[in-house]
Tab-separated table of C-alpha atoms in Angstrom:
chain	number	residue	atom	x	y	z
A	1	UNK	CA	55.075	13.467	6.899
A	2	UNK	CA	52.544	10.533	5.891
A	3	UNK	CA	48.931	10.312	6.202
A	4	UNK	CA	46.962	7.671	7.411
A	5	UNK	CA	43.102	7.627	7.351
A	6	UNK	CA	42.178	5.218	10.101
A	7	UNK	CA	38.969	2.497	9.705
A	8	UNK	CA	35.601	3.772	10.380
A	9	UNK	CA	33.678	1.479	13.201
A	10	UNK	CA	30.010	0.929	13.308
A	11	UNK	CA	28.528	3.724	15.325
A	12	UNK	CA	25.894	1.945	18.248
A	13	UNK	CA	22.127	3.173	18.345
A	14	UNK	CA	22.981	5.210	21.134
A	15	UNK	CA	26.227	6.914	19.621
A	16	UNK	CA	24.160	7.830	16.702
A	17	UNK	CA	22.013	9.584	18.524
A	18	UNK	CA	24.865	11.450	20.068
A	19	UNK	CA	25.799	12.897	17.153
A	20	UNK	CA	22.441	14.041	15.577
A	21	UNK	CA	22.849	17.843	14.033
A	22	UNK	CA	20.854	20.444	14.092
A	23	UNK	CA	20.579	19.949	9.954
A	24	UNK	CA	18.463	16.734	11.057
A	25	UNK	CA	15.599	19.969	11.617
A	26	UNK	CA	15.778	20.301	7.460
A	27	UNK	CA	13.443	16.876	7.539
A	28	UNK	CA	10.686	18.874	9.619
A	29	UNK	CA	11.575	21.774	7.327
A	30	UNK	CA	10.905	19.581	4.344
A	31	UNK	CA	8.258	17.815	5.521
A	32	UNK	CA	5.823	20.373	6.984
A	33	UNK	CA	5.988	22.683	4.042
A	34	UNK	CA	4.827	19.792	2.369
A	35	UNK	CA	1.169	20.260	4.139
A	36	UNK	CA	1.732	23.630	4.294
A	37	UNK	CA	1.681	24.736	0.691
A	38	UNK	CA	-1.124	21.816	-0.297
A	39	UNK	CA	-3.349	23.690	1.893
A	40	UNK	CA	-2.230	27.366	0.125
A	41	UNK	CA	-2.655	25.973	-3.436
A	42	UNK	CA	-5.505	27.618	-5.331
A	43	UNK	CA	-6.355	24.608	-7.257
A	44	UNK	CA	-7.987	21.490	-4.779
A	45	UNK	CA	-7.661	17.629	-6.170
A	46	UNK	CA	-9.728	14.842	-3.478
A	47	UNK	CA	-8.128	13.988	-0.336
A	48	UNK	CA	-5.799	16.585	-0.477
A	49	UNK	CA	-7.010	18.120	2.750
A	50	UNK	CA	-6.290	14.798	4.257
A	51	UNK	CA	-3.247	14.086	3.277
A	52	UNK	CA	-1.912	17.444	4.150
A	53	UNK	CA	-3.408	16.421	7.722
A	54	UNK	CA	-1.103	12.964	7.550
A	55	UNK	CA	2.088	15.105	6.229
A	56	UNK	CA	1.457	17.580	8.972
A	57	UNK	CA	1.296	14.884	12.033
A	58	UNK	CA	4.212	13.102	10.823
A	59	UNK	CA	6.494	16.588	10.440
A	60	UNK	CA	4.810	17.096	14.461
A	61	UNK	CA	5.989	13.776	15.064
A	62	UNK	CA	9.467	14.538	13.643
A	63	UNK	CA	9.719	17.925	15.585
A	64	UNK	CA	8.983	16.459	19.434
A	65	UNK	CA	11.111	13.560	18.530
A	66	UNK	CA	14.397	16.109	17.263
A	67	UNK	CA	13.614	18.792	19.862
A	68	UNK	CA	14.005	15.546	22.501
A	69	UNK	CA	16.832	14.324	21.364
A	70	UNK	CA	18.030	17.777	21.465
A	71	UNK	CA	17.321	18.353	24.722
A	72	UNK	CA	19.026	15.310	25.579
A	73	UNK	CA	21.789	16.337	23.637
A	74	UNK	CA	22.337	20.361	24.659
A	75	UNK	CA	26.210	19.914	26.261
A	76	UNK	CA	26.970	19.377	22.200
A	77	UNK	CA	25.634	22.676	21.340
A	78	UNK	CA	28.650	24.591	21.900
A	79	UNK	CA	30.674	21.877	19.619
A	80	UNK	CA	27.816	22.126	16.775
A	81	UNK	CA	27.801	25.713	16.909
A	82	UNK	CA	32.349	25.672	16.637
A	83	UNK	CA	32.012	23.147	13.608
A	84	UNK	CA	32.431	24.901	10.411
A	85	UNK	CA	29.745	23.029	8.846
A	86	UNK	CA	27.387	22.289	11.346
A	87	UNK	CA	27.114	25.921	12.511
A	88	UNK	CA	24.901	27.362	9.606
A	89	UNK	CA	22.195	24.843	10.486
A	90	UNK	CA	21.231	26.120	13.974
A	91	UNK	CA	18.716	28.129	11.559
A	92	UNK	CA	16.955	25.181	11.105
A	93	UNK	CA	15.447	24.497	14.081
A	94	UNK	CA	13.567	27.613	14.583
A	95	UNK	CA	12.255	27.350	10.559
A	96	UNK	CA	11.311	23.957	11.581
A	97	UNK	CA	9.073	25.313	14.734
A	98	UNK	CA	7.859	28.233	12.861
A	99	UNK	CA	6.739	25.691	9.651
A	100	UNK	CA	5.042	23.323	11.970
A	101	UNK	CA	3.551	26.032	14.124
A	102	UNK	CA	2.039	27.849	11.313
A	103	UNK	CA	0.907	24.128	9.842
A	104	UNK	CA	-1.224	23.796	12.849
A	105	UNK	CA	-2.882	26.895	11.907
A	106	UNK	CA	-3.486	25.692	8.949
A	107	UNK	CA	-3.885	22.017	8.886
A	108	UNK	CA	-4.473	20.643	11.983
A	109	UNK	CA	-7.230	23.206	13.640
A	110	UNK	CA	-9.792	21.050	12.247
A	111	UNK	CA	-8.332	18.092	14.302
A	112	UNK	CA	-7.414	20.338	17.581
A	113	UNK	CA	-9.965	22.717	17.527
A	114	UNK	CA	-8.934	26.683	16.621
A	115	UNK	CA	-8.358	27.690	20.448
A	116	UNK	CA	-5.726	24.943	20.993
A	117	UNK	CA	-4.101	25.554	16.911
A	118	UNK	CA	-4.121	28.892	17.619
A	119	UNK	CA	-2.746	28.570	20.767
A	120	UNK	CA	0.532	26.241	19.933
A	121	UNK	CA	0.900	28.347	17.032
A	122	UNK	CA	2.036	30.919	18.977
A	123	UNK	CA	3.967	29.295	21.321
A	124	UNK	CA	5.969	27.799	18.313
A	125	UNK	CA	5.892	30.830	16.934
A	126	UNK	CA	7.611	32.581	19.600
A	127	UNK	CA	9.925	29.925	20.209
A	128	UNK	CA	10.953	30.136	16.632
A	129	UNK	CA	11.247	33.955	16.233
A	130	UNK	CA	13.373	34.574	19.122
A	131	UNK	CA	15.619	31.646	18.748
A	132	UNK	CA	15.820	32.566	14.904
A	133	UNK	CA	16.877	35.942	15.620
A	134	UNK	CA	19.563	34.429	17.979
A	135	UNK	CA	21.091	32.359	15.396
A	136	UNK	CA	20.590	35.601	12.807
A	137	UNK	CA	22.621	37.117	15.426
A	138	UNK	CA	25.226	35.510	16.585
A	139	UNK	CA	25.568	31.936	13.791
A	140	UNK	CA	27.043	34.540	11.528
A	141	UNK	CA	29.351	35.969	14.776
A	142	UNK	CA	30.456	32.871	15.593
A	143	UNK	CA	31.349	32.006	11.487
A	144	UNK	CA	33.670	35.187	11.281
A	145	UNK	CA	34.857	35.971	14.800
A	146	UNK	CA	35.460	32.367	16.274
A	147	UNK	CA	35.890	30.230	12.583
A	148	UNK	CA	37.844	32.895	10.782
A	149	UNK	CA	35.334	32.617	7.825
A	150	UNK	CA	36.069	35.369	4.869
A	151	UNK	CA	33.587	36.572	2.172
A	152	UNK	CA	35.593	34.979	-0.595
A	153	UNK	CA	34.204	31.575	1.343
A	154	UNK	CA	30.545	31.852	1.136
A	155	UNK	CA	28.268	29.005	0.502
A	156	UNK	CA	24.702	28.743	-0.015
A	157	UNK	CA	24.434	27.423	3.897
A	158	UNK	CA	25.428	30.777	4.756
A	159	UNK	CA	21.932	31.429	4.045
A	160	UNK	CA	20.619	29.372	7.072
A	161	UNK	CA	20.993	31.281	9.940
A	162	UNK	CA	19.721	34.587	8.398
A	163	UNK	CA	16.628	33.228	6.972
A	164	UNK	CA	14.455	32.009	10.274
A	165	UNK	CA	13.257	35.853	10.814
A	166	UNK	CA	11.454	36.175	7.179
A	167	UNK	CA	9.828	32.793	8.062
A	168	UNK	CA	8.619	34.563	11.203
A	169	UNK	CA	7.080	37.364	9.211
A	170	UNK	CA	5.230	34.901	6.823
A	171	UNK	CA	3.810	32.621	9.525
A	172	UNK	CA	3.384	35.454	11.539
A	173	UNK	CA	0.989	37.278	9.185
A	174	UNK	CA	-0.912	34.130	9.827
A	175	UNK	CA	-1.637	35.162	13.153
A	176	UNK	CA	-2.591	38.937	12.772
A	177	UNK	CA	-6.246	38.202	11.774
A	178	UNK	CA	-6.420	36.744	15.737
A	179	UNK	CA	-5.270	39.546	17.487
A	180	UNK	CA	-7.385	42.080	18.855
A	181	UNK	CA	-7.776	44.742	16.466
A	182	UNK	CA	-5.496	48.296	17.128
A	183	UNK	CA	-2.157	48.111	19.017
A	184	UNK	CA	-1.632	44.243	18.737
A	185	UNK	CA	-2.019	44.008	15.205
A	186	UNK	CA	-0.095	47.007	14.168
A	187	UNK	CA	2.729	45.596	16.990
A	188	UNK	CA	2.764	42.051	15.148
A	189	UNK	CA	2.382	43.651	11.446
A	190	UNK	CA	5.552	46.163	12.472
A	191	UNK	CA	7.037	43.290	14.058
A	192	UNK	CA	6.734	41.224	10.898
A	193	UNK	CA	7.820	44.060	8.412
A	194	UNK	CA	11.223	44.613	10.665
A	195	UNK	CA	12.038	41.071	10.022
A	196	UNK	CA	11.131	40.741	6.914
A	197	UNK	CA	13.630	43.576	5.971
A	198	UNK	CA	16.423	42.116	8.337
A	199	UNK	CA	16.360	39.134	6.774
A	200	UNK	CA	16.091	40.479	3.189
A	201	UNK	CA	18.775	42.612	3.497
A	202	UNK	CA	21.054	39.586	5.023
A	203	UNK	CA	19.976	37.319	2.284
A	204	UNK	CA	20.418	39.695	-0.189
A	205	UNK	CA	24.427	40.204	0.650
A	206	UNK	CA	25.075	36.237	0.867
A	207	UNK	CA	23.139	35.653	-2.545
A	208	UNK	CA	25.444	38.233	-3.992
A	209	UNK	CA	28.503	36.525	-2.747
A	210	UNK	CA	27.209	32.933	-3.801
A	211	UNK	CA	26.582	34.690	-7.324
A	212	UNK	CA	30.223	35.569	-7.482
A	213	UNK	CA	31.466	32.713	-5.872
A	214	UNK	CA	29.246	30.748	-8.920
A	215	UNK	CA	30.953	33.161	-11.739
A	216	UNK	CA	34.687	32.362	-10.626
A	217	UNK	CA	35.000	28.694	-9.636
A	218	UNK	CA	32.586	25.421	-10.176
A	219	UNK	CA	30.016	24.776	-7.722
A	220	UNK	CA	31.897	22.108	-5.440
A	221	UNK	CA	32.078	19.051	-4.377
A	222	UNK	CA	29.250	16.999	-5.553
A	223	UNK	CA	27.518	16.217	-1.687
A	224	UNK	CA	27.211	20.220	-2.119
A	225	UNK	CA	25.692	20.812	-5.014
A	226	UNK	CA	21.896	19.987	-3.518
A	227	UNK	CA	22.378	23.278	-1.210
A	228	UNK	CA	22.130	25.721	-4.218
A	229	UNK	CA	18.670	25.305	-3.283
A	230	UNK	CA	18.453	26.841	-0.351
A	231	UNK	CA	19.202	30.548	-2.485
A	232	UNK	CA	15.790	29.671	-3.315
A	233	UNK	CA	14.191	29.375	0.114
A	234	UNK	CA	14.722	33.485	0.829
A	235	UNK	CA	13.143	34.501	-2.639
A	236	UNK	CA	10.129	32.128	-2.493
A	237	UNK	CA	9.428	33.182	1.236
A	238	UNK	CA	10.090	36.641	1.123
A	239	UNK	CA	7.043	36.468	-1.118
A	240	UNK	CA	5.191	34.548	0.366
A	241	UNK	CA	5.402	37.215	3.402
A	242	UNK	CA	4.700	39.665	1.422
A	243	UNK	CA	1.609	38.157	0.135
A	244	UNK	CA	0.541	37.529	3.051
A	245	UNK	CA	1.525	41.020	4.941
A	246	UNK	CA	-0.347	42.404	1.908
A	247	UNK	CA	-3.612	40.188	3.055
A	248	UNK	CA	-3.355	40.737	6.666
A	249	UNK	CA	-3.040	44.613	6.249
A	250	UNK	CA	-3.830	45.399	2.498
A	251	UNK	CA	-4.575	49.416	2.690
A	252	UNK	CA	-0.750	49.110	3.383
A	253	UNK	CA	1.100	46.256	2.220
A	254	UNK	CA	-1.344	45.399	-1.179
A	255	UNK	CA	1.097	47.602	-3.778
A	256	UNK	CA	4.042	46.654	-2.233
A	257	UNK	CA	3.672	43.035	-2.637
A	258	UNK	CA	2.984	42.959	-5.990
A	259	UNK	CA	5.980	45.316	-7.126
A	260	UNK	CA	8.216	43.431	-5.279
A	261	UNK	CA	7.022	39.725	-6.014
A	262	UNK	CA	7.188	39.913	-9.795
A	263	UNK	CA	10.762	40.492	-10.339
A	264	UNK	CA	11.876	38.333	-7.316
A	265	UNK	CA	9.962	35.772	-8.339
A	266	UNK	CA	11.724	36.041	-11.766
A	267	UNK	CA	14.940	36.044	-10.395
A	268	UNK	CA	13.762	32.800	-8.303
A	269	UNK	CA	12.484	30.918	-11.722
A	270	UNK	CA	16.297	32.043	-12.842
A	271	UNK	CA	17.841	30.225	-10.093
A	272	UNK	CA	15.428	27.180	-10.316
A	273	UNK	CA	16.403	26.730	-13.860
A	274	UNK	CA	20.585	27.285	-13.203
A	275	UNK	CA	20.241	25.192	-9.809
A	276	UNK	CA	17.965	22.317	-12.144
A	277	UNK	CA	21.269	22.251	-14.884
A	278	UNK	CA	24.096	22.579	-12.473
A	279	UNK	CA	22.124	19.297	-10.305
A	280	UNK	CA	21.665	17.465	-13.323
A	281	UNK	CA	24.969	17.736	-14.687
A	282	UNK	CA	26.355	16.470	-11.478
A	283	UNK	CA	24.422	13.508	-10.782
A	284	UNK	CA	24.992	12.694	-14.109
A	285	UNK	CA	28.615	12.122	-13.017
A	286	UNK	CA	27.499	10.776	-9.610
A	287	UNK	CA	25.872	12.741	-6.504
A	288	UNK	CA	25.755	10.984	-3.654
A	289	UNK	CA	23.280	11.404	-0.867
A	290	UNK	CA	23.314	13.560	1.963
A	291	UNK	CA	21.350	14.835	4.098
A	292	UNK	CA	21.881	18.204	2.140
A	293	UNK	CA	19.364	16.571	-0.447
A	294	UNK	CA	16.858	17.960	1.864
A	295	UNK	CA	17.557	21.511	0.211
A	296	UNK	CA	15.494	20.179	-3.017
A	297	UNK	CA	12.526	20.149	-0.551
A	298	UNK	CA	11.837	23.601	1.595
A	299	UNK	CA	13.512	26.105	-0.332
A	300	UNK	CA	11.423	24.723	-3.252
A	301	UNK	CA	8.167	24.545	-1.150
A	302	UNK	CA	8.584	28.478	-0.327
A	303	UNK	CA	8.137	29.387	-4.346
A	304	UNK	CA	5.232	27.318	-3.920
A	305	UNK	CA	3.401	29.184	-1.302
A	306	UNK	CA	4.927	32.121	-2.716
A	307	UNK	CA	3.659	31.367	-6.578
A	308	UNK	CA	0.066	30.474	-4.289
A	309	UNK	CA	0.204	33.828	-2.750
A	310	UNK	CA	0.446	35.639	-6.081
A	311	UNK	CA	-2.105	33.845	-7.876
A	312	UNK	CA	-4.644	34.515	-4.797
A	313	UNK	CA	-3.811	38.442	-4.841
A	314	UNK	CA	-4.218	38.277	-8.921
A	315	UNK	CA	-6.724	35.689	-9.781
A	316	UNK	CA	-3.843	34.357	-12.550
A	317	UNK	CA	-4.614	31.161	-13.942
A	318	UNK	CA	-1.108	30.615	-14.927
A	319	UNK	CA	0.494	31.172	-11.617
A	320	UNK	CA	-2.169	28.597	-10.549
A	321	UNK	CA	-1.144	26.188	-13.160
A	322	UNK	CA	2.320	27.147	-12.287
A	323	UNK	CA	2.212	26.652	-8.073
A	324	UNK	CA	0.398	23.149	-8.880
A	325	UNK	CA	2.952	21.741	-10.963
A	326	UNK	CA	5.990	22.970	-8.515
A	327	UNK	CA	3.842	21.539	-6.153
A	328	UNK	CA	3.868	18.413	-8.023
A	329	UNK	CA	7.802	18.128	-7.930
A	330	UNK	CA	7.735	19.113	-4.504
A	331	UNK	CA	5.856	16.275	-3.870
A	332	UNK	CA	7.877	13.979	-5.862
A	333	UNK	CA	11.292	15.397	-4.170
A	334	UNK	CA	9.903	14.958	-0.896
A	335	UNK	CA	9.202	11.013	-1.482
A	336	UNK	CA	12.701	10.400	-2.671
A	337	UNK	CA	14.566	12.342	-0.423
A	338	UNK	CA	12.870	11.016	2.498
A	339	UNK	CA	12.658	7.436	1.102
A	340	UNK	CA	17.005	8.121	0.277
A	341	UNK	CA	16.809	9.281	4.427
A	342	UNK	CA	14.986	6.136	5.710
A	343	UNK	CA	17.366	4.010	3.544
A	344	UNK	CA	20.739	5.587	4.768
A	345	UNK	CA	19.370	5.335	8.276
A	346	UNK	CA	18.804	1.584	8.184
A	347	UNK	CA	22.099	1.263	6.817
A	348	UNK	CA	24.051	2.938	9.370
A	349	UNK	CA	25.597	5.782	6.479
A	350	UNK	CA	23.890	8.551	8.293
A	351	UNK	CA	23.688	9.957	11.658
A	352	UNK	CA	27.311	10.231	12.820
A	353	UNK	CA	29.862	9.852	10.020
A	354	UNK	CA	33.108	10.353	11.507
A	355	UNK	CA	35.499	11.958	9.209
A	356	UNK	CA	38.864	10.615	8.362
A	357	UNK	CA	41.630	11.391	11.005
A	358	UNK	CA	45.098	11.906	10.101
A	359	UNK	CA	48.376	11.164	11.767
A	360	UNK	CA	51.507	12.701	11.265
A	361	UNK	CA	54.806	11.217	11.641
């Protein structure tokens, strides 16, 4: 038997686009909580509105233009969603409908007006809850039914899939204040709180296996270090929606997000500190990019709003100080990730890498 890794050709324009992901969504992920949390910090510096505004129109810009291409794409779905490492991602499209949805809210009413934000809030909003719950659904099926994927095999990615429904419940809060007061809001608020739990309760099982995984053997190859991030994304936006649950209906919610936030968002400063050493120690030896690099930029964007959330409910000057300078690095990660994704773009290393094939004689 002998091996033989053949040459890789030069992809054309139009064969890149062929072979776009759904992880290409993790740019509008990154990007639009970008705007998102600028606007939630408790602390305002000048311009900031507006360049939330600028972040927000280019992560808009970034959705239509992936959602075309997807479109165009759809007859690769069903080889995306086969792929052992391409499935996880189909959670990233509805986080990155749900993140610009809710930015619109947020950001770009004062450009749109509030009847037209509100109104393609909730359309995203839909869009992104009911395709998130499909890939909550059946992304983790299709990993253990059709790929033969075992517990002793989880990865942070695993995460993905399962974490598009607790988005929904913290963008969703968002919306509660809109509805008319009675049955709709206790629908959306139930709605929210159901989802919120599903996803907890998902997240909670994979982070428990990644622990493990983390206790027995190294973290991995170095292109996969970046996504012990995303263990991060689940803490910092479970509170988040519970801040926000606990703003939108506080008689109810108010207690509950405060027990819960303080020792998750402990847990989440834990994993920020082991993810920071384990990422450091790697590129010291050489971490080359991927588009997994993107993980440095949502996951870490959710303890911001999250960190914002708390210091609104408590008035905390630290947790002020604390979301600003997060911020800060979110902001910094942000520019060199997407200046890294711009880069490998232009030079042809992203968008279609074909792996090595091997022949056997």
């Amino acid at each position: 038997m002998t091996t033989m890794t053949l040459p890789q050709r030069p992809y054309a324009a139009h064969q890149r686009v062929r072979l776009l992901g759904p992880n290409w969504f993790t740019c509008v992920m990154g990007t639009g909580i970008v705007a998102n949390a600028a606007i939630t910090l408790p602390l305002r510096l000048p311009g900031q509105k507006a360049a939330a505004t600028g972040v927000w129109l280019l992560a808009a810009a970034l959705l239509v233009t992936l959602s075309t291409i997807g479109i165009m794409n759809r007859d690769r779905i069903r080889a995306h969603a086969l792929d052992p490492a391409m499935a996880p991602f189909f959670g990233a499209p509805p986080m990155a409908m749900l993140t610009v949805g809710a930015g619109t809210l947020l950001v770009g009413r004062d450009i749109l007006g509030l009847p037209l934000a509100l109104t393609i809030d909730a359309v995203l909003w839909t869009a992104g809850t009911l395709s998130g719950l499909v890939s909550t659904v059946a992304i983790p099926y299709i990993m253990v039914i059709r790929q033969g994927r075992t517990l002793d095999m989880a990865s942070p990615t695993w995460l993905m899939p399962v974490v598009p429904p607790m988005v929904s419940a913290a963008t969703g809060a968002l919306l509660v204040p809109y509805l008319p007061p009675g049955l709709p809001r206790e629908t959306l608020l139930i709605g929210c709180t159901a989802m919120f739990t599903l996803s907890l309760l998902a997240s909670a099982l994979i982070i428990s296996l990644v622990w493990r995984r983390l206790t027995e053997i190294k973290a991995g190859p170095a292109q996969l270090v970046p996504t012990l991030w995303i263990v991060l994304g689940p803490l910092g936006q479970s509170i988040t929606a519970a801040c926000l649950l606990s703003k939108a209906a506080p008689e109810s919610y108010n207690a509950f997000a405060m027990i819960y936030s303080v020792p998750v968002g402990a847990f989440a400063l834990f994993w920020l500190c082991r993810a920071t050493a384990i990422t450091l120690g790697t590129a010291r030896k050489g971490m080359p990019f991927a588009l997994t690099w993107w993980a440095f930029t949502f996951p870490v964007g959710t303890c911001v709003t999250g960190l914002s959330g708390l210091a609104s409910r408590t008035g905390s000057a630290p947790l002020q100080w604390a979301a600003a300078t997060l911020y800060a690095l979110l902001v910094l990660a942000w520019i060199t990730v997407g200046v890294r994704t711009v880069r490998a773009i232009a030079g042809g290393e992203l968008a279609g890498i074909p792996r090595p094939v091997t022949l056997g004689s």
